[in-house]
Short mmCIF file of C-alpha atoms in Angstrom, two decimals:
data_model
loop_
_atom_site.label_atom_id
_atom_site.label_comp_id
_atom_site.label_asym_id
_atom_site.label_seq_id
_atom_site.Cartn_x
_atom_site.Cartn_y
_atom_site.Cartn_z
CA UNK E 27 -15.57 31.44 53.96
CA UNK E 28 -16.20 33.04 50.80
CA UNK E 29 -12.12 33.12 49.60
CA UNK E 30 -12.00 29.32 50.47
CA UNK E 31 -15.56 28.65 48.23
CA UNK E 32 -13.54 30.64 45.57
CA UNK E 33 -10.04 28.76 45.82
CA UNK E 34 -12.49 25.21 45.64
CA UNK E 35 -14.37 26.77 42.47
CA UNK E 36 -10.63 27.69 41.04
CA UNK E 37 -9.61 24.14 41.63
CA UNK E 38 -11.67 22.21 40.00
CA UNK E 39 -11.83 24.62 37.21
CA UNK E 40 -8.09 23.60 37.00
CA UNK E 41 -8.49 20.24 37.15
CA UNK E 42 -11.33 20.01 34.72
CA UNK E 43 -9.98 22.16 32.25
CA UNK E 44 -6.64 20.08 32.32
CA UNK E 45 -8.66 17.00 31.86
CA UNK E 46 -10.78 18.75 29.32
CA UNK E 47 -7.49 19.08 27.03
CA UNK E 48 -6.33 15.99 28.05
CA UNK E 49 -9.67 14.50 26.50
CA UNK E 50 -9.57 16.93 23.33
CA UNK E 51 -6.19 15.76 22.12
CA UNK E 52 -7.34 11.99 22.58
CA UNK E 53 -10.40 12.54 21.21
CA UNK E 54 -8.97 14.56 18.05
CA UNK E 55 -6.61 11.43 17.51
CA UNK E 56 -9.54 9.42 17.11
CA UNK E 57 -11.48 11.71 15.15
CA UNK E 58 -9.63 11.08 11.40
CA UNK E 59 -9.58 7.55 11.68
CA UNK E 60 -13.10 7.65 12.35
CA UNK E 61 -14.31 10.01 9.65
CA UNK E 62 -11.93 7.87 7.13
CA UNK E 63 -13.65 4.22 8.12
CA UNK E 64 -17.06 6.63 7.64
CA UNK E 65 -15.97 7.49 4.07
CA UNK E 66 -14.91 4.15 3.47
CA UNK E 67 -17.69 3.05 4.34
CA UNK E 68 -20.38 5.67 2.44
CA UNK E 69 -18.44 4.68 -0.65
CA UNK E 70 -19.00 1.27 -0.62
CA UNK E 71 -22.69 1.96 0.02
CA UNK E 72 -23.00 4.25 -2.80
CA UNK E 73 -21.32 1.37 -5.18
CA UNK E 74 -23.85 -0.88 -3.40
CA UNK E 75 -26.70 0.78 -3.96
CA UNK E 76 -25.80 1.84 -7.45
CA UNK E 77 -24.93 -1.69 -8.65
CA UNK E 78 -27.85 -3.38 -6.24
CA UNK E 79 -28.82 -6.35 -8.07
CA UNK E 80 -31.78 -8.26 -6.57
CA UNK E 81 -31.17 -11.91 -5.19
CA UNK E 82 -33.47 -14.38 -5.55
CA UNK E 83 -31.91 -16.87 -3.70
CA UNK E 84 -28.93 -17.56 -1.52
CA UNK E 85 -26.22 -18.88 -4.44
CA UNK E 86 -26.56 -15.40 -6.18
CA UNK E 87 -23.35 -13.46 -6.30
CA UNK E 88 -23.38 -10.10 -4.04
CA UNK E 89 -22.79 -7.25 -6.54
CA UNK E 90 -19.12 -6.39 -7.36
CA UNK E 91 -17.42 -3.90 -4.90
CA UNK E 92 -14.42 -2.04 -5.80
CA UNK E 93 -12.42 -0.12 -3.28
CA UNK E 94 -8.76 0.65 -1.86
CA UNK E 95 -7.87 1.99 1.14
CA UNK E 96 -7.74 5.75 -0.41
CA UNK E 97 -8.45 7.46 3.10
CA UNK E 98 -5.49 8.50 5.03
CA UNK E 99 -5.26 9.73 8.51
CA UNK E 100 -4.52 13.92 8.76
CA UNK E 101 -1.74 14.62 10.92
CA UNK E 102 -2.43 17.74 11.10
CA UNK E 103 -4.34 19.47 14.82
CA UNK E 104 -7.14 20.91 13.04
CA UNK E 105 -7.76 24.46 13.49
CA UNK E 106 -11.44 23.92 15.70
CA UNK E 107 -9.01 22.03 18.31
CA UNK E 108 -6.47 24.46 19.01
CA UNK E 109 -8.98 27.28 19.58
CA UNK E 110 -10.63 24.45 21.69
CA UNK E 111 -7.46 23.70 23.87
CA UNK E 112 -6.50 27.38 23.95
CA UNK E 113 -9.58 27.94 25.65
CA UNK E 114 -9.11 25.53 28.00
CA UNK E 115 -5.60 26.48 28.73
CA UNK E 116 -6.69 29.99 29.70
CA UNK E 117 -9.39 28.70 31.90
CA UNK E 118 -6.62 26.47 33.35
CA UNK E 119 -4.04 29.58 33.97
CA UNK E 120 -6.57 31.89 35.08
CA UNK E 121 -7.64 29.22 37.89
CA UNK E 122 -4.01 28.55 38.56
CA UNK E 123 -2.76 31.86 39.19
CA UNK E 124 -5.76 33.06 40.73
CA UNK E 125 -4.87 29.99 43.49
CA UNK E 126 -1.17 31.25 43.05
CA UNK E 127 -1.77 35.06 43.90
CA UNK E 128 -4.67 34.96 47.02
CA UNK E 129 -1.59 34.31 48.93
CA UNK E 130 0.34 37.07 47.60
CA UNK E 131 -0.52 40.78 49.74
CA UNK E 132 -1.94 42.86 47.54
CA UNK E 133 -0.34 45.64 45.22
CA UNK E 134 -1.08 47.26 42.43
CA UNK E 135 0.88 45.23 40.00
CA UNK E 136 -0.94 42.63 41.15
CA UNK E 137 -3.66 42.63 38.26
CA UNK E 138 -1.15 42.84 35.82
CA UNK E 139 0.88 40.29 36.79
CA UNK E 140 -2.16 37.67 36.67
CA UNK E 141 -2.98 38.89 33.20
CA UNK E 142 0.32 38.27 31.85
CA UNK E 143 1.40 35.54 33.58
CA UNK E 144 -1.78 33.99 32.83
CA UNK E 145 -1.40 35.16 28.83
CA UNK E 146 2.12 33.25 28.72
CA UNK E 147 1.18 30.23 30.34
CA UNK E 148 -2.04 29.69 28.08
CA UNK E 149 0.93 30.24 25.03
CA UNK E 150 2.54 27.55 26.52
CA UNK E 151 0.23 24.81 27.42
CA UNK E 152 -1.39 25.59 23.91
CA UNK E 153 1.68 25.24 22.11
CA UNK E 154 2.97 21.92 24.28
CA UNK E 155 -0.62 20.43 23.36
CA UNK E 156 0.15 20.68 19.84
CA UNK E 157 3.19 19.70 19.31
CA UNK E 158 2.05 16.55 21.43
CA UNK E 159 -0.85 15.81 19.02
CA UNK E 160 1.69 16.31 16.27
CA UNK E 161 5.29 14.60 17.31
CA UNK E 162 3.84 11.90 19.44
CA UNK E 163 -0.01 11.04 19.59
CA UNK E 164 -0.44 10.96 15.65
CA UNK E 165 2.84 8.76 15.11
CA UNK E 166 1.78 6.37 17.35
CA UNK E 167 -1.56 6.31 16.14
CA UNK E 168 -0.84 5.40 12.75
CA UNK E 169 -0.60 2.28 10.92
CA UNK E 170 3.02 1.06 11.08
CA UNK E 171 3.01 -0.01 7.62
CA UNK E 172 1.57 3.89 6.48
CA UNK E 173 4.30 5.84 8.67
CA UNK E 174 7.16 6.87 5.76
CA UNK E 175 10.71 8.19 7.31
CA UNK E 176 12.67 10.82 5.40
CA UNK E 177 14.31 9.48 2.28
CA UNK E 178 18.13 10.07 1.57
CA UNK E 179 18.71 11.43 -1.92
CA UNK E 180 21.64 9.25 -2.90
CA UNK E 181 24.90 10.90 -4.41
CA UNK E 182 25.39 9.85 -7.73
CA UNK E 183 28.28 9.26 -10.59
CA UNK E 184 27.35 10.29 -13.40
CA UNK E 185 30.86 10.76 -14.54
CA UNK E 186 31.51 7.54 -16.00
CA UNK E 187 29.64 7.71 -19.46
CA UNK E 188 29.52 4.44 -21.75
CA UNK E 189 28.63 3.63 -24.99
CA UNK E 190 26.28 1.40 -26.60
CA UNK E 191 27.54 -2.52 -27.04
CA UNK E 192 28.25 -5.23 -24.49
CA UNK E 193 29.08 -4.28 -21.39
CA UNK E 194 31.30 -6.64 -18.50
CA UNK E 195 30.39 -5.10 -15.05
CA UNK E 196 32.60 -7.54 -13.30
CA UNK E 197 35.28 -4.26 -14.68
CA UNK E 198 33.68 -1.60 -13.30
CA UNK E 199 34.04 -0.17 -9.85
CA UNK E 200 31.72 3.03 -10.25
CA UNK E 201 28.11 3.80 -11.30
CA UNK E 202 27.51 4.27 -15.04
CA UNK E 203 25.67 6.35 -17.45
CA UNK E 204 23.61 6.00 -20.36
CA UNK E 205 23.19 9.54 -22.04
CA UNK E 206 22.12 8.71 -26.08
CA UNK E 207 19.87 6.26 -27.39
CA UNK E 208 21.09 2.96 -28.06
CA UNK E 209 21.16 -0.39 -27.06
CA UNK E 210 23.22 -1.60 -24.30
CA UNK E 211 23.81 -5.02 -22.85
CA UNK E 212 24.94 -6.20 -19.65
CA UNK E 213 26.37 -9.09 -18.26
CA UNK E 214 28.31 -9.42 -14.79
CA UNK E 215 28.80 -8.79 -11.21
CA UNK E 216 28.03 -5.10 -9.74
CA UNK E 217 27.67 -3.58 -6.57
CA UNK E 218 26.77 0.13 -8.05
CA UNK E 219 23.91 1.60 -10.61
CA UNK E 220 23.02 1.31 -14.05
CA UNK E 221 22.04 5.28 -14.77
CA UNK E 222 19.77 6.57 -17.78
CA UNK E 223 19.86 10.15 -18.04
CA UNK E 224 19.41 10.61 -21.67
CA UNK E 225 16.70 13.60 -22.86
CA UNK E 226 13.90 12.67 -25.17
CA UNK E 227 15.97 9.61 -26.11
CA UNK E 228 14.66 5.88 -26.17
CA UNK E 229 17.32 3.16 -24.69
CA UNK E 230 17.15 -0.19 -24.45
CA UNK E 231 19.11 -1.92 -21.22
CA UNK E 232 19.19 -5.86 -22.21
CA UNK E 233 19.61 -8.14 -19.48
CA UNK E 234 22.09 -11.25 -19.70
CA UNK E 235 23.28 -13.10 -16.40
CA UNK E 236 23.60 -9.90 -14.46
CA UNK E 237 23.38 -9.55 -10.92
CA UNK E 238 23.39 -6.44 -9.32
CA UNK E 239 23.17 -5.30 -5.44
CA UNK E 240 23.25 -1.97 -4.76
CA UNK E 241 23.68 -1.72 -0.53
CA UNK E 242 22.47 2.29 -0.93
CA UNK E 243 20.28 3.14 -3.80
CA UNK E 244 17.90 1.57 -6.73
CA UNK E 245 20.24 -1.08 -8.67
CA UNK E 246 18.28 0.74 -12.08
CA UNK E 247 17.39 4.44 -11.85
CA UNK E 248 15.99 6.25 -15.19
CA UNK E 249 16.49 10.22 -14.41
CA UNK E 250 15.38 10.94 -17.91
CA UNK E 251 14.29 9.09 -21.16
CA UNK E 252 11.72 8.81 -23.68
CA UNK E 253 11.42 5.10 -22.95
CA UNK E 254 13.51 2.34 -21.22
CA UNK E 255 12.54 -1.39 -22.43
CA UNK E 256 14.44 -3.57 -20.39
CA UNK E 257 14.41 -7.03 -22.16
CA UNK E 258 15.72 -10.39 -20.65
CA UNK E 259 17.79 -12.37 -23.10
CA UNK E 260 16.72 -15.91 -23.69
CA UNK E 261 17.62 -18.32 -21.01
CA UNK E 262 19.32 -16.00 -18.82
CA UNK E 263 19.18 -15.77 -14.95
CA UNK E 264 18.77 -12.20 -13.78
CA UNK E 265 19.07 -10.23 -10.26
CA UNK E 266 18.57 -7.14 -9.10
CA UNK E 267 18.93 -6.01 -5.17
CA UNK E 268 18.64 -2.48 -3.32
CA UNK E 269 19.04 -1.63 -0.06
CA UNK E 270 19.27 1.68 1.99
CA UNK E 271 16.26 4.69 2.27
CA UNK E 272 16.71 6.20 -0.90
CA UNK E 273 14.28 8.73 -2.50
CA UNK E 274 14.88 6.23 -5.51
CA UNK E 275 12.67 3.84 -3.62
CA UNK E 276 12.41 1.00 -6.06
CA UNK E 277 14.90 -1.50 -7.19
CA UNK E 278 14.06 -0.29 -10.60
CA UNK E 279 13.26 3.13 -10.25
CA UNK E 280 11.87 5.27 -13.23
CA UNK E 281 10.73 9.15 -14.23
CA UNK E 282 10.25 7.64 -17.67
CA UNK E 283 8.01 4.99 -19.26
CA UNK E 284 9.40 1.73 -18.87
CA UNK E 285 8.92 -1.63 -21.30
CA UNK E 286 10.22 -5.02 -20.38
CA UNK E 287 10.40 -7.63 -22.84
CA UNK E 288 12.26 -11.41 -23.23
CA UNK E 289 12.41 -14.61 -22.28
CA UNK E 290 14.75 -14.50 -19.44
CA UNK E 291 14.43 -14.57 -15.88
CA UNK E 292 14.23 -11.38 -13.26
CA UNK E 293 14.60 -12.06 -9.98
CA UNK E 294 13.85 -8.44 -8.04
CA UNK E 295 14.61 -7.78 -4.24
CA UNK E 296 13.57 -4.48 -3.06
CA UNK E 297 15.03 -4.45 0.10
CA UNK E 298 14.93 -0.10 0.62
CA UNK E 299 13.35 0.53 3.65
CA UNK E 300 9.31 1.26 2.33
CA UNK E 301 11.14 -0.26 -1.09
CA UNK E 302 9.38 -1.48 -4.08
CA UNK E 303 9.85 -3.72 -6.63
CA UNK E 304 9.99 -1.46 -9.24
CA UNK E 305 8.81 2.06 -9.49
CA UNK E 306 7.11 4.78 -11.66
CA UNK E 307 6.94 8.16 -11.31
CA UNK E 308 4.09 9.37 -12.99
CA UNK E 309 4.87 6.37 -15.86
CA UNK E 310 3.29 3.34 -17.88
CA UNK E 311 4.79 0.34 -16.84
CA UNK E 312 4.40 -2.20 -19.94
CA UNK E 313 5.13 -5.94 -20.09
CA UNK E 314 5.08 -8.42 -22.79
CA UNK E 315 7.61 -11.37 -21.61
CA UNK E 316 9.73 -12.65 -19.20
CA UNK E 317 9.61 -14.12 -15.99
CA UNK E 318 9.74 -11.86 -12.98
CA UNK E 319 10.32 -13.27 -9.02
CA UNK E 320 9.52 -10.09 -6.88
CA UNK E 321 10.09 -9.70 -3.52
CA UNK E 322 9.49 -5.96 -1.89
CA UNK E 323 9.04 -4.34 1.96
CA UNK E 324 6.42 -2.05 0.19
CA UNK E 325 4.87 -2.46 -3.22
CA UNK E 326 5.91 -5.02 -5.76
CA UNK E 327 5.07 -2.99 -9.11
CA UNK E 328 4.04 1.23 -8.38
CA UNK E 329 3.13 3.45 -10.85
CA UNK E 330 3.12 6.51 -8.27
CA UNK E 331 3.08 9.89 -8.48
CA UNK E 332 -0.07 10.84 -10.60
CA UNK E 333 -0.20 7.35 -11.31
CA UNK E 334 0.49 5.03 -14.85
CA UNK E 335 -0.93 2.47 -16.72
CA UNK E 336 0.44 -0.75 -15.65
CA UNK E 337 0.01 -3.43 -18.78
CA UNK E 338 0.50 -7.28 -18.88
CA UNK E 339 0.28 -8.50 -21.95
CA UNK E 340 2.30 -11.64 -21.09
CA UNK E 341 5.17 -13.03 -18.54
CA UNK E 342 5.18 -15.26 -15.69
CA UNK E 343 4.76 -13.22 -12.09
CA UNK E 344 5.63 -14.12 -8.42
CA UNK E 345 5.40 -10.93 -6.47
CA UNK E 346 5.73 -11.13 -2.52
CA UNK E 347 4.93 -7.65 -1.63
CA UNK E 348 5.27 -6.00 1.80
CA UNK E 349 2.68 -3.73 0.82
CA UNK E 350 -0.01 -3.87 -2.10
CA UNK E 351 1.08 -5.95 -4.80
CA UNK E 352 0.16 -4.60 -7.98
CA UNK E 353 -0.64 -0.38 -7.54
CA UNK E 354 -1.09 2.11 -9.38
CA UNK E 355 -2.66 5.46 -8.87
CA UNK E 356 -4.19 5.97 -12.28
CA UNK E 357 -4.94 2.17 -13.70
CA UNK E 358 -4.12 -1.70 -14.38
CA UNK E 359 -4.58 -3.64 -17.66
CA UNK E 360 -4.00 -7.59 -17.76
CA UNK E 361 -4.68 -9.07 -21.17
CA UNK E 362 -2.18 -12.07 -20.87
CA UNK E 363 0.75 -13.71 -18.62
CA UNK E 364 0.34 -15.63 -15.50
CA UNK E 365 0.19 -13.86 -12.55
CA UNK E 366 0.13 -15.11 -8.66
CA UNK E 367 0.69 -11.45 -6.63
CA UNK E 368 0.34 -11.21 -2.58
CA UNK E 369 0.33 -8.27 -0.71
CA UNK E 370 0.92 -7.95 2.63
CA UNK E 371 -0.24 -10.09 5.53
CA UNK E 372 -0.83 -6.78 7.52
CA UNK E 373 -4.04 -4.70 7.30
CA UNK E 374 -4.66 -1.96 4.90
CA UNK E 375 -2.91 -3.63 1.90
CA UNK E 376 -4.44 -5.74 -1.25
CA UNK E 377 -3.60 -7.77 -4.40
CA UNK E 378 -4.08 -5.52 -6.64
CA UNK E 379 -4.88 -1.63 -5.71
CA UNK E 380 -5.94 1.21 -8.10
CA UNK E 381 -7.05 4.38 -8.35
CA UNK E 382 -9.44 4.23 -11.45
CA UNK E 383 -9.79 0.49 -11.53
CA UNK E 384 -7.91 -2.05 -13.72
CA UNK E 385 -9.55 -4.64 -16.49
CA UNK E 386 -8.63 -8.35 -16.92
CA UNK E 387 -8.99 -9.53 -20.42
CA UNK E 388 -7.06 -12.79 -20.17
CA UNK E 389 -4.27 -14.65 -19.06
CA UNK E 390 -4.37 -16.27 -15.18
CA UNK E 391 -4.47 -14.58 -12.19
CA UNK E 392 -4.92 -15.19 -8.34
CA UNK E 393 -4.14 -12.29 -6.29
CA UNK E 394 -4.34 -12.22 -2.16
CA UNK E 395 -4.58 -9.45 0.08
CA UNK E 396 -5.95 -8.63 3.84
CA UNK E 397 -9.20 -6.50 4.67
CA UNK E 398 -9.01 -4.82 1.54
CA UNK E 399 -10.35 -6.17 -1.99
CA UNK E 400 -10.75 -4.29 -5.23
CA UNK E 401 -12.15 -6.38 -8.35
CA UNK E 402 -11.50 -5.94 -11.93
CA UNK E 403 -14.00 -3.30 -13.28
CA UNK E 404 -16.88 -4.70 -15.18
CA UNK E 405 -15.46 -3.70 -18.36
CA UNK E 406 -13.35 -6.58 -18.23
CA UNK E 407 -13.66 -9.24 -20.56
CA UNK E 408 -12.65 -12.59 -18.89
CA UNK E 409 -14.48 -14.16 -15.42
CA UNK E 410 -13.47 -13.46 -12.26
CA UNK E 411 -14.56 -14.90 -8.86
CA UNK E 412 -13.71 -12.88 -6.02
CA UNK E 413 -13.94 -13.83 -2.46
CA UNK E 414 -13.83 -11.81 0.92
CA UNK E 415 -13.27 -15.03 3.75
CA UNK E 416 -14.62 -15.13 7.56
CA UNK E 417 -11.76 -15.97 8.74
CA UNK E 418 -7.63 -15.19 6.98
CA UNK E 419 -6.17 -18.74 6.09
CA UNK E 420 -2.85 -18.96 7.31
CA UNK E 421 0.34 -19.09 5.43
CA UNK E 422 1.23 -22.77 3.58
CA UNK E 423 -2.39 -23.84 3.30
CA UNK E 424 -3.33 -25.28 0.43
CA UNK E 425 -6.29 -23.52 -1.13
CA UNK E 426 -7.98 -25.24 -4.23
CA UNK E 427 -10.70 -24.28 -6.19
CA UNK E 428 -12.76 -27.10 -7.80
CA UNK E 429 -15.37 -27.53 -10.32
CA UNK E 430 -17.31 -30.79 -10.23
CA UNK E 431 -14.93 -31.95 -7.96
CA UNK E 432 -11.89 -31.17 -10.90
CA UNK E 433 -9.68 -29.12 -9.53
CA UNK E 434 -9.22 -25.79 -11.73
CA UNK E 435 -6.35 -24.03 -9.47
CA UNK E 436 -4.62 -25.13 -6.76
CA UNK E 437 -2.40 -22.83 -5.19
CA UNK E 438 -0.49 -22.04 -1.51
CA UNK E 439 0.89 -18.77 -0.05
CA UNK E 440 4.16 -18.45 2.25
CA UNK E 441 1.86 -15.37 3.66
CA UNK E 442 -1.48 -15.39 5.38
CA UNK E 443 -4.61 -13.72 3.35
CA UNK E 444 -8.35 -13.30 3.40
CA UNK E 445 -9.05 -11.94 -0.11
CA UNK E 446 -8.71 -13.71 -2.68
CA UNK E 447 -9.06 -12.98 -6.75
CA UNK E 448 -9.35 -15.50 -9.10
CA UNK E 449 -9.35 -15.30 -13.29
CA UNK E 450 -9.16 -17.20 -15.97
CA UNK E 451 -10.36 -18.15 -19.41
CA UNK E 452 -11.03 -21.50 -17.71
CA UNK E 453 -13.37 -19.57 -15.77
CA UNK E 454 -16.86 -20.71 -17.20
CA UNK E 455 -20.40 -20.15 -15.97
CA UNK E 456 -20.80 -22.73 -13.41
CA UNK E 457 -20.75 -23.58 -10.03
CA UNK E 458 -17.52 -23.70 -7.95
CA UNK E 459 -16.04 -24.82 -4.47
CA UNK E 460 -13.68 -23.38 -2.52
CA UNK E 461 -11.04 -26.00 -0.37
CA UNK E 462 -8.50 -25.33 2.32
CA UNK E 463 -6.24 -27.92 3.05
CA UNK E 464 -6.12 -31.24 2.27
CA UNK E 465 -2.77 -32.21 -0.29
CA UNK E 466 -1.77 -32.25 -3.59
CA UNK E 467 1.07 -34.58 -5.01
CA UNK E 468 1.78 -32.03 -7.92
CA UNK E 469 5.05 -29.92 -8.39
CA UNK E 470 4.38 -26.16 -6.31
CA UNK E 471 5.89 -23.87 -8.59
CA UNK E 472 5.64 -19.71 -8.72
CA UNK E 473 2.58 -19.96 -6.44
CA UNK E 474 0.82 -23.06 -8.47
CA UNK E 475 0.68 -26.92 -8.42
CA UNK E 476 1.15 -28.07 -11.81
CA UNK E 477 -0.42 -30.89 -12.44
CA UNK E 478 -2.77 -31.08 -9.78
CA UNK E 479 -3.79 -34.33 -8.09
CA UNK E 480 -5.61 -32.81 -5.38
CA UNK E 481 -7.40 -34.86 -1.92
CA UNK E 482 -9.80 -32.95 -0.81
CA UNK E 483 -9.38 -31.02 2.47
CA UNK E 484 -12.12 -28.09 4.34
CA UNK E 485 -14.57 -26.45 2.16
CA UNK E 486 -15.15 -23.00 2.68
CA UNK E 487 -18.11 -21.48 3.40
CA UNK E 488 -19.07 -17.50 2.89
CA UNK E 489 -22.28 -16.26 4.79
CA UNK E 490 -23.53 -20.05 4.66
CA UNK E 491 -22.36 -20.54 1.40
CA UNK E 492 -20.71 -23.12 -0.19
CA UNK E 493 -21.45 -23.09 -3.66
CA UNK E 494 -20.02 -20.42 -5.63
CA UNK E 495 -21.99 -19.47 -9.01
CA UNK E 496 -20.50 -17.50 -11.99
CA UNK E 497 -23.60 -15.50 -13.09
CA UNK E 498 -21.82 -12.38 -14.25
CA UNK E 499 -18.24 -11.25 -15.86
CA UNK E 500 -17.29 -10.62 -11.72
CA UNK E 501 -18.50 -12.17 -8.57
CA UNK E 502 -17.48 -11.16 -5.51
CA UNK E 503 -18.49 -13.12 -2.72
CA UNK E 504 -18.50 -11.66 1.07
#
């Protein structure tokens, strides 16, 4: 009676310590993404509390909130967890073997035996559980748009070396390479990359009627270089396409400071798998002209690594972004330009996203993103009204913003969004209204209707409101 009380006891100590890892691993899973929405949270309560402004009635603006999606998920099996699931293993092989051996007659190995076989099958149910957590549970766990494959670090030829001047790339069959300073200017057809490699040396690449798709790699890659302007000659229609999972993951791709300048037309496809627009390592990103049509599967404009200082000073900007549309791990300055930017329609990404906050000093912007919003800092110079919707308005709606009943932008979205930022020198302090809807007979152009002759369709309303009040140099509604 008492050896079948003791196989029942072993039992269920092996099917509750099998459970009990079963539960660990799930519950470690769950653990990151829950201490990262906590964080997330805390920091936007700190901001709150810290900018707290007191609300005498209902049409006051919330205070401004400013945050990214900075948390990431560990991927890591923390080190509490194994010793946790090694534990349970060696309850679990004790309780097995112990069931195992009461069968077996007795000997005198028979002690050892059940120590050792218990030691290597704790090893291996420890060892199984984490490489479980690590291979399977965590990739499936994360975000989609967060999980980054391995990158292929593209062979290049850097063999064929060209001089400054005009250059015909409907001739060449072969990457080329820019090693002095100098100005070099392209026209053509090309299917390989324009290379900069040139130490401590400043280049400028101009722009005229290319169009260049590189099936592999970054159509522009800057290995080395004092600076790179890239200007766009007057009147002329520009392309640039990638493609492949290169470690040179933006159409333009950069280890220098780059510059664009002009009055031509860029028209940028990142189409690398996690590809952006264009790309900084570590690198300002400057612009004072042009007119720039970007379309990426991750970011539209990066300054990665340690992060850059993107500048607009002027230009004209579509950017269809896969994942935020203006980033930058260090910080953003817009003093000019137009600017219409949408990130993705997934969650997790924004119009704009920064590390140390970016400043809007002019120009005209509306930037769209999903459940994350970061305003301009309030060192910015120019209103903004920023809005944080109930509900995501779906792609092709017209939204309008009007000011006694004039409208001041009009604008539609081929993507869904439910952030939206909104700045202009037109932006005076007043009282605004938000529309969804309705039409407008005016031309739809880079994200705007010019000319706006706008019939009136839903107004929006935000916590019961419908009147939106600038009151300070940024008001974020939500």
């Amino acid at each position: 009676m008492k050896e079948n009380l003791k196989k029942i006891i072993a039992l269920i100590l092996l099917i509750l310590s099998l459970s009990a890892i079963e539960i660990t691993l799930y519950y470690a899973k769950n653990l990151e993404n829950n201490i990262n929405n906590n964080m997330l949270a805390d920091r936007i309560d700190n901001r709150e509390n810290m900018n707290q402004l007191e609300r005498p009635n209902d049409n006051e603006v919330m205070p401004m909130q400013n945050f990214n999606n900075e948390p990431r998920n560990n991927e890591t099996l923390a080190l509490k967890y194994i010793v946790i699931i090694g534990g349970l293993s060696l309850i679990s092989t004790l309780a097995f073997f112990y069931l195992l051996l009461t069968n077996i007659t007795k000997t005198s190995d028979k002690f050892i035996i059940y120590i050792l076989s218990s030691l290597v099958l704790t090893f291996i149910l420890t060892t199984a559980s984490i490489y479980i957590y690590n291979n399977v549970l965590t990739v499936n766990s994360t975000n989609p748009n967060e999980v980054e494959s391995d990158k292929e670090t593209p062979t290049l030829n850097e063999n064929n070396v060209i001089e400054e001047g005009n250059i015909n790339l409907d001739t060449i069959s072969s990457d080329v390479t820019i090693n002095t300073s100098g100005t070099y200017t392209f026209s053509g057809n090309f299917s390989n990359s324009i290379i900069v490699d040139a130490s401590n040396e400043e280049v400028e690449l101009v722009l005229s009627n290319v169009n260049i798709t590189n099936e592999n790699t970054a159509a522009i890659i800057v290995l080395n270089a004092e600076l790179v302007t890239i200007t766009l000659n007057e009147e002329s229609e520009n392309t640039l396409s990638d493609g492949g999972n290169s470690s040179y993951d933006g159409c333009i791709y950069s280890n220098s400071k780059l510059v664009f300048n002009g009055l031509g037309t860029l028209t940028i496809n990142g189409n690398q798998s996690e590809g952006e627009g264009i790309a900084t390592e570590t690198q300002d990103i400057t612009f004072n002209g042009g007119t720039y049509i970007i379309t990426s599967n991750d970011d539209g404009i990066n300054a990665g690594g340690d992060g850059g200082t993107i500048t607009i000073n002027d230009g004209v900007f579509y950017i269809n972004a896969g994942g935020d549309g203006i980033d930058s791990n260090k910080d953003a300055i817009i003093n000019g330009g137009t600017i219409f930017v949408v990130g993705s329609d997934a969650e997790g990404d924004s119009g704009i996203d920064t590390e140390l906050g970016y400043t809007v000093n002019g120009g005209t912007l509306v930037a769209l993103g999903t459940d994350m919003i970061e305003t301009p800092t309030e060192t910015s110079t120019q209103n903004t009204l920023a809005f944080v919707l109930e509900e995501k308005i779906n792609a092709n709606t017209i939204v309008t913003l009007l000011k006694d009943d004039e409208s001041i932008f009009s604008f539609e979205s081929s993507k869904s969004f439910k952030t939206i930022i909104i700045s202009s020198d037109s932006l005076i302090a007043s009282d605004y209204e938000l529309y969804t809807g309705g039409s407008n007979s005016g031309e739809l152009s880079m994200g705007f209707y010019k000319e706006s002759n706008y019939v009136k369709g839903n107004i929006i309303k935000i916590n019961g409101i419908s009147t939106f009040t600038i009151q300070n140099t940024i008001n974020l509604y939500n």
